[in-house]
């Protein structure tokens, strides 16, 4: 296995999916966490001036989906043929759009106080509409796969982890009932976060504001 070093802020944000993929695979990585006050010294070293970034034997990879897809292949948590890989990419793009959408894209910065707004009101007025737009699409893919709590096939892939982490944030930081209308997404979250490796990591994880 290569040496992995992962760079991200000391929050879940966009980066936690990568940490979860390492824990799911039970693979070691250096988890380099930093605060906003240290960011200026890291930023010039990052390929796109942003994080998350994964360094693989000294080579830095940026963009959440590129890193997660790479780990999916590395840890055999990807599709097993080109069509399945493309279908997983399609679903991952939907999740990435959700994470970059008008409300959801800003929600972490609201939670961290970087955008001044009332958290509850922002969630209700800005994030809920994004959930209503994107959650039905994910719900449909889950149903099409046979209602086993996974998006494709019968083994957890990197995209299942990406979807579970992204949607669980609206429950954990928004409202506990935010996904009540989407039982298949709830089943996916339940399945991923009850995987023994992930459950063990989350049980010992410190709580963060975003
Ligand atoms: N499309 C990128 C977005 C990355 C991104 O927005 N990163 C933010 C943190 S979540 C960042 O690095 N902000 C600091 C900056 O831009 O200076 C991805 O998904 O990785």
mmCIF file of N, CA and C in Angstrom, residues 87 91 137-155 160 183-185 187-188 191:
data_model
loop_
_atom_site.group_PDB
_atom_site.id
_atom_site.type_symbol
_atom_site.label_atom_id
_atom_site.label_comp_id
_atom_site.label_asym_id
_atom_site.label_seq_id
_atom_site.Cartn_x
_atom_site.Cartn_y
_atom_site.Cartn_z
ATOM 1 N N UNK A 87 -22.170 4.339 -14.001
ATOM 2 C CA UNK A 87 -23.413 4.584 -13.249
ATOM 3 C C UNK A 87 -23.091 5.140 -11.858
ATOM 4 N N UNK A 91 -24.179 8.896 -10.260
ATOM 5 C CA UNK A 91 -24.816 9.152 -8.964
ATOM 6 C C UNK A 91 -23.921 10.071 -8.118
ATOM 7 N N UNK A 137 -33.947 11.925 -6.229
ATOM 8 C CA UNK A 137 -33.130 11.259 -7.258
ATOM 9 C C UNK A 137 -32.361 10.091 -6.636
ATOM 10 N N UNK A 138 -31.800 10.320 -5.472
ATOM 11 C CA UNK A 138 -31.039 9.258 -4.794
ATOM 12 C C UNK A 138 -31.995 8.154 -4.332
ATOM 13 N N UNK A 139 -33.159 8.573 -3.851
ATOM 14 C CA UNK A 139 -34.187 7.615 -3.411
ATOM 15 C C UNK A 139 -34.550 6.672 -4.572
ATOM 16 N N UNK A 140 -34.689 7.239 -5.758
ATOM 17 C CA UNK A 140 -35.056 6.453 -6.947
ATOM 18 C C UNK A 140 -33.966 5.412 -7.279
ATOM 19 N N UNK A 141 -32.704 5.838 -7.252
ATOM 20 C CA UNK A 141 -31.614 4.886 -7.545
ATOM 21 C C UNK A 141 -31.595 3.746 -6.532
ATOM 22 N N UNK A 142 -31.854 4.082 -5.267
ATOM 23 C CA UNK A 142 -31.850 3.059 -4.211
ATOM 24 C C UNK A 142 -32.965 2.040 -4.435
ATOM 25 N N UNK A 143 -34.119 2.554 -4.818
ATOM 26 C CA UNK A 143 -35.278 1.682 -5.071
ATOM 27 C C UNK A 143 -35.000 0.771 -6.275
ATOM 28 N N UNK A 144 -34.424 1.374 -7.335
ATOM 29 C CA UNK A 144 -34.117 0.616 -8.561
ATOM 30 C C UNK A 144 -33.133 -0.526 -8.293
ATOM 31 N N UNK A 145 -32.263 -0.338 -7.278
ATOM 32 C CA UNK A 145 -31.260 -1.376 -6.988
ATOM 33 C C UNK A 145 -31.834 -2.497 -6.127
ATOM 34 N N UNK A 146 -33.114 -2.438 -5.823
ATOM 35 C CA UNK A 146 -33.723 -3.561 -5.127
ATOM 36 C C UNK A 146 -33.902 -3.361 -3.645
ATOM 37 N N UNK A 147 -33.810 -2.104 -3.212
ATOM 38 C CA UNK A 147 -34.190 -1.813 -1.830
ATOM 39 C C UNK A 147 -33.321 -2.555 -0.810
ATOM 40 N N UNK A 148 -32.000 -2.664 -1.093
ATOM 41 C CA UNK A 148 -31.102 -3.321 -0.127
ATOM 42 C C UNK A 148 -30.242 -2.314 0.628
ATOM 43 N N UNK A 149 -30.614 -1.029 0.510
ATOM 44 C CA UNK A 149 -29.862 0.008 1.225
ATOM 45 C C UNK A 149 -28.583 0.411 0.512
ATOM 46 N N UNK A 150 -28.426 -0.018 -0.747
ATOM 47 C CA UNK A 150 -27.223 0.341 -1.518
ATOM 48 C C UNK A 150 -27.623 0.904 -2.878
ATOM 49 N N UNK A 151 -26.716 1.679 -3.469
ATOM 50 C CA UNK A 151 -27.033 2.337 -4.738
ATOM 51 C C UNK A 151 -26.786 1.446 -5.948
ATOM 52 N N UNK A 152 -25.860 0.518 -5.826
ATOM 53 C CA UNK A 152 -25.558 -0.377 -6.946
ATOM 54 C C UNK A 152 -25.010 -1.697 -6.415
ATOM 55 N N UNK A 153 -25.614 -2.789 -6.862
ATOM 56 C CA UNK A 153 -25.108 -4.106 -6.455
ATOM 57 C C UNK A 153 -25.391 -4.403 -4.994
ATOM 58 N N UNK A 154 -24.588 -5.326 -4.437
ATOM 59 C CA UNK A 154 -24.877 -5.767 -3.072
ATOM 60 C C UNK A 154 -23.688 -5.617 -2.127
ATOM 61 N N UNK A 155 -22.722 -4.778 -2.534
ATOM 62 C CA UNK A 155 -21.584 -4.493 -1.645
ATOM 63 C C UNK A 155 -21.393 -2.984 -1.598
ATOM 64 N N UNK A 160 -21.846 4.853 -2.158
ATOM 65 C CA UNK A 160 -22.747 4.661 -1.008
ATOM 66 C C UNK A 160 -22.243 5.461 0.194
ATOM 67 N N UNK A 183 -37.253 7.150 3.008
ATOM 68 C CA UNK A 183 -36.874 5.967 3.811
ATOM 69 C C UNK A 183 -35.699 5.180 3.244
ATOM 70 N N UNK A 184 -35.511 5.227 1.921
ATOM 71 C CA UNK A 184 -34.399 4.447 1.349
ATOM 72 C C UNK A 184 -33.064 5.117 1.635
ATOM 73 N N UNK A 185 -33.057 6.439 1.672
ATOM 74 C CA UNK A 185 -31.814 7.129 2.058
ATOM 75 C C UNK A 185 -31.519 6.849 3.530
ATOM 76 N N UNK A 187 -32.278 4.163 5.068
ATOM 77 C CA UNK A 187 -31.773 2.781 5.124
ATOM 78 C C UNK A 187 -30.298 2.727 4.708
ATOM 79 N N UNK A 188 -29.941 3.521 3.705
ATOM 80 C CA UNK A 188 -28.540 3.590 3.262
ATOM 81 C C UNK A 188 -27.645 4.131 4.383
ATOM 82 N N UNK A 191 -27.256 1.532 6.983
ATOM 83 C CA UNK A 191 -26.373 0.424 6.585
ATOM 84 C C UNK A 191 -24.902 0.845 6.657
#
